[in-house]
Amino acid sequence: MTPVDSTVHVRLRVNGEDRDVGVPRGTALLGVLRDDLGLTAARYGCGHGACGSCYAMADGRAVATCMMPVEDAIGKELTTVEGLARSGTLHPVQQAFLDEDAMQCGYCTGGMLISAAALLATNPTPTELQIRTALAAHLCRCGVYGRAIRAVQRAAAGLPR
Ligand code: FES
Ligand code: FES
């Protein structure tokens, strides 16, 4: 019997570039980002959408890449933490997280940055509740929640009105 080839070849749009990969059908986007494209800022935590460490943006929305089959990412504009900085300048939320020391081990930080950047892209003047809601999907074992909220407020304050 001829073995069935379950490889799927997809073209993804990641951080403004087209990237072609061939992976087993149904592979989670997280695995493709990390293992095939070398974009390791999205991290494996729980693997079932409960921790936020694997987040990336898809068409401007923060999503759990551990839960998204790669086929579902076709045609979407994907942004990882590696794509947040522009022309050597950190994204305002990246700079604000540094300025507020809003990280300890840093494992959760990439996911938080993605959700914060997605929030500010659609709502540049969020309330504290809106920031808390945007970050609610992210578990931080080091407990930087207060600093992370202040960092998003700081980034928002520096955005053009
Ligand atoms: S690894 Fe994706 S949400 Fe935890
Ligand atoms: S800074 Fe360590 S898990 Fe959040």
mmCIF file of C-alpha atoms and ligand atoms in Angstrom:
data_model
loop_
_atom_site.group_PDB
_atom_site.id
_atom_site.type_symbol
_atom_site.label_atom_id
_atom_site.label_comp_id
_atom_site.label_asym_id
_atom_site.label_seq_id
_atom_site.Cartn_x
_atom_site.Cartn_y
_atom_site.Cartn_z
ATOM 1 C CA MET A 1 0.000 0.000 0.000
ATOM 2 C CA THR A 2 1.330 3.456 -0.870
ATOM 3 C CA PRO A 3 1.760 5.607 2.214
ATOM 4 C CA VAL A 4 -0.417 8.732 2.231
ATOM 5 C CA ASP A 5 1.612 11.947 2.099
ATOM 6 C CA SER A 6 0.058 14.179 4.722
ATOM 7 C CA THR A 7 2.409 17.078 4.022
ATOM 8 C CA VAL A 8 0.729 20.355 3.244
ATOM 9 C CA HIS A 9 2.624 23.140 1.471
ATOM 10 C CA VAL A 10 1.545 26.578 2.530
ATOM 11 C CA ARG A 11 2.598 30.164 1.921
ATOM 12 C CA LEU A 12 2.331 32.325 5.017
ATOM 13 C CA ARG A 13 2.615 36.083 5.275
ATOM 14 C CA VAL A 14 4.751 36.663 8.378
ATOM 15 C CA ASN A 15 6.134 40.008 9.504
ATOM 16 C CA GLY A 16 5.617 41.425 6.026
ATOM 17 C CA GLU A 17 7.315 38.576 4.141
ATOM 18 C CA ASP A 18 6.002 35.567 2.263
ATOM 19 C CA ARG A 19 7.327 32.327 3.770
ATOM 20 C CA ASP A 20 6.807 28.901 2.195
ATOM 21 C CA VAL A 21 6.757 25.792 4.347
ATOM 22 C CA GLY A 22 5.858 22.134 3.975
ATOM 23 C CA VAL A 23 4.615 20.546 7.185
ATOM 24 C CA PRO A 24 2.290 17.737 8.264
ATOM 25 C CA ARG A 25 -1.349 18.696 7.782
ATOM 26 C CA GLY A 26 -2.867 20.212 10.916
ATOM 27 C CA THR A 27 0.468 21.314 12.418
ATOM 28 C CA ALA A 28 -0.083 24.091 14.927
ATOM 29 C CA LEU A 29 1.057 27.503 13.724
ATOM 30 C CA LEU A 30 3.230 27.742 16.858
ATOM 31 C CA GLY A 31 5.352 24.821 15.692
ATOM 32 C CA VAL A 32 5.744 26.312 12.224
ATOM 33 C CA LEU A 33 6.774 29.709 13.585
ATOM 34 C CA ARG A 34 9.359 28.213 15.923
ATOM 35 C CA ASP A 35 10.658 25.147 14.141
ATOM 36 C CA ASP A 36 10.331 26.043 10.469
ATOM 37 C CA LEU A 37 10.679 29.824 10.458
ATOM 38 C CA GLY A 38 12.994 30.313 13.435
ATOM 39 C CA LEU A 39 10.657 32.818 15.105
ATOM 40 C CA THR A 40 11.028 31.705 18.695
ATOM 41 C CA ALA A 41 9.471 34.654 20.561
ATOM 42 C CA ALA A 42 6.172 32.765 20.599
ATOM 43 C CA ARG A 43 6.677 30.084 23.241
ATOM 44 C CA TYR A 44 5.098 26.791 24.101
ATOM 45 C CA GLY A 45 3.407 26.858 27.477
ATOM 46 C CA CYS A 46 0.224 24.867 27.892
ATOM 47 C CA GLY A 47 -0.518 23.838 24.314
ATOM 48 C CA HIS A 48 -4.251 24.288 24.753
ATOM 49 C CA GLY A 49 -4.992 28.005 24.736
ATOM 50 C CA ALA A 50 -4.805 28.578 28.469
ATOM 51 C CA CYS A 51 -1.555 30.491 29.111
ATOM 52 C CA GLY A 52 -0.952 33.071 26.368
ATOM 53 C CA SER A 53 2.771 32.423 25.898
ATOM 54 C CA CYS A 54 2.369 31.464 22.226
ATOM 55 C CA TYR A 55 0.424 34.501 21.037
ATOM 56 C CA ALA A 56 0.944 36.178 17.680
ATOM 57 C CA MET A 57 -1.238 38.558 15.689
ATOM 58 C CA ALA A 58 -3.374 37.340 12.814
ATOM 59 C CA ASP A 59 -4.936 40.208 10.863
ATOM 60 C CA GLY A 60 -4.352 42.426 13.877
ATOM 61 C CA ARG A 61 -5.990 40.097 16.391
ATOM 62 C CA ALA A 62 -4.010 38.407 19.161
ATOM 63 C CA VAL A 63 -4.403 34.635 18.804
ATOM 64 C CA ALA A 64 -3.143 31.485 20.478
ATOM 65 C CA THR A 65 -0.902 29.955 17.826
ATOM 66 C CA CYS A 66 -0.857 26.631 19.675
ATOM 67 C CA MET A 67 -4.547 26.302 18.798
ATOM 68 C CA MET A 68 -4.402 27.435 15.160
ATOM 69 C CA PRO A 69 -3.750 24.785 12.495
ATOM 70 C CA VAL A 70 -1.304 26.228 9.968
ATOM 71 C CA GLU A 71 -3.898 25.930 7.205
ATOM 72 C CA ASP A 72 -6.063 28.479 9.061
ATOM 73 C CA ALA A 73 -3.242 31.028 8.897
ATOM 74 C CA ILE A 74 -3.120 31.056 5.088
ATOM 75 C CA GLY A 75 -4.059 34.477 3.738
ATOM 76 C CA LYS A 76 -3.731 36.186 7.102
ATOM 77 C CA GLU A 77 -1.228 38.904 7.927
ATOM 78 C CA LEU A 78 0.774 37.373 10.758
ATOM 79 C CA THR A 79 2.891 39.400 13.163
ATOM 80 C CA THR A 80 5.170 37.941 15.792
ATOM 81 C CA VAL A 81 7.177 39.797 18.407
ATOM 82 C CA GLU A 82 10.091 39.726 15.967
ATOM 83 C CA GLY A 83 7.993 41.898 13.644
ATOM 84 C CA LEU A 84 6.903 44.538 16.167
ATOM 85 C CA ALA A 85 9.995 46.753 15.920
ATOM 86 C CA ARG A 86 10.259 49.020 12.892
ATOM 87 C CA SER A 87 13.550 50.192 11.317
ATOM 88 C CA GLY A 88 15.516 49.361 14.432
ATOM 89 C CA THR A 89 13.103 51.145 16.772
ATOM 90 C CA LEU A 90 11.241 49.129 19.355
ATOM 91 C CA HIS A 91 7.451 49.169 19.284
ATOM 92 C CA PRO A 92 6.118 51.512 22.005
ATOM 93 C CA VAL A 93 4.920 48.558 24.097
ATOM 94 C CA GLN A 94 8.352 46.911 23.894
ATOM 95 C CA GLN A 95 10.032 50.115 25.072
ATOM 96 C CA ALA A 96 7.451 50.607 27.819
ATOM 97 C CA PHE A 97 7.885 47.041 29.133
ATOM 98 C CA LEU A 98 11.614 47.742 29.378
ATOM 99 C CA ASP A 99 11.068 51.130 31.026
ATOM 100 C CA GLU A 100 8.676 49.633 33.605
ATOM 101 C CA ASP A 101 10.801 46.506 34.194
ATOM 102 C CA ALA A 102 7.660 44.561 33.343
ATOM 103 C CA MET A 103 9.364 41.191 33.103
ATOM 104 C CA GLN A 104 11.224 38.784 35.322
ATOM 105 C CA CYS A 105 12.047 35.515 33.551
ATOM 106 C CA GLY A 106 10.408 36.849 30.380
ATOM 107 C CA TYR A 107 8.612 33.648 29.421
ATOM 108 C CA CYS A 108 5.207 35.311 29.227
ATOM 109 C CA THR A 109 6.452 38.640 27.892
ATOM 110 C CA GLY A 110 6.207 37.981 24.167
ATOM 111 C CA GLY A 111 2.571 37.005 24.432
ATOM 112 C CA MET A 112 1.751 40.038 26.545
ATOM 113 C CA LEU A 113 3.497 42.329 24.065
ATOM 114 C CA ILE A 114 1.399 40.920 21.238
ATOM 115 C CA SER A 115 -1.884 41.441 23.099
ATOM 116 C CA ALA A 116 -0.830 44.922 24.192
ATOM 117 C CA ALA A 117 0.178 45.920 20.665
ATOM 118 C CA ALA A 118 -3.072 44.537 19.238
ATOM 119 C CA LEU A 119 -5.067 46.481 21.821
ATOM 120 C CA LEU A 120 -3.330 49.799 21.181
ATOM 121 C CA ALA A 121 -3.650 49.386 17.406
ATOM 122 C CA THR A 122 -7.433 49.509 17.716
ATOM 123 C CA ASN A 123 -7.782 51.463 20.970
ATOM 124 C CA PRO A 124 -4.937 53.911 21.602
ATOM 125 C CA THR A 125 -6.548 55.233 24.800
ATOM 126 C CA PRO A 126 -7.635 52.111 26.704
ATOM 127 C CA THR A 127 -8.997 52.188 30.222
ATOM 128 C CA GLU A 128 -7.280 50.119 32.899
ATOM 129 C CA LEU A 129 -10.126 47.616 32.665
ATOM 130 C CA GLN A 130 -9.635 47.303 28.917
ATOM 131 C CA ILE A 131 -5.911 46.703 29.448
ATOM 132 C CA ARG A 132 -6.620 44.090 32.126
ATOM 133 C CA THR A 133 -9.091 42.415 29.788
ATOM 134 C CA ALA A 134 -6.577 42.396 26.919
ATOM 135 C CA LEU A 135 -3.909 40.827 29.144
ATOM 136 C CA ALA A 136 -6.254 38.417 30.905
ATOM 137 C CA ALA A 137 -5.268 35.501 28.667
ATOM 138 C CA HIS A 138 -1.647 35.683 29.824
ATOM 139 C CA LEU A 139 -0.430 33.758 32.835
ATOM 140 C CA CYS A 140 2.734 35.061 34.477
ATOM 141 C CA ARG A 141 4.364 32.818 37.041
ATOM 142 C CA CYS A 142 6.586 35.744 38.109
ATOM 143 C CA GLY A 143 3.645 38.024 38.899
ATOM 144 C CA VAL A 144 4.463 41.074 36.779
ATOM 145 C CA TYR A 145 0.808 41.911 36.159
ATOM 146 C CA GLY A 146 0.885 45.337 37.831
ATOM 147 C CA ARG A 147 4.000 46.390 35.955
ATOM 148 C CA ALA A 148 2.628 45.072 32.679
ATOM 149 C CA ILE A 149 -0.525 47.157 33.098
ATOM 150 C CA ARG A 150 1.568 50.246 33.877
ATOM 151 C CA ALA A 151 3.708 49.523 30.820
ATOM 152 C CA VAL A 152 0.673 49.450 28.528
ATOM 153 C CA GLN A 153 -0.574 52.688 30.094
ATOM 154 C CA ARG A 154 2.870 54.201 29.539
ATOM 155 C CA ALA A 155 2.938 53.109 25.907
ATOM 156 C CA ALA A 156 -0.567 54.499 25.372
ATOM 157 C CA ALA A 157 0.411 57.826 26.915
ATOM 158 C CA GLY A 158 3.229 58.157 24.402
ATOM 159 C CA LEU A 159 1.106 57.454 21.341
ATOM 160 C CA PRO A 160 -0.052 60.300 19.107
ATOM 161 C CA ARG A 161 -3.663 61.297 19.939
HETATM 162 S S1 FES B 1 0.869 27.548 24.626
HETATM 163 FE FE1 FES B 1 -0.715 28.538 23.542
HETATM 164 S S2 FES B 1 -2.000 29.392 25.057
HETATM 165 FE FE2 FES B 1 -0.516 28.234 26.175
HETATM 166 S S1 FES B 2 7.922 37.270 33.666
HETATM 167 FE FE1 FES B 2 8.200 35.173 34.188
HETATM 168 S S2 FES B 2 6.361 34.215 33.512
HETATM 169 FE FE2 FES B 2 5.980 36.332 33.332
#
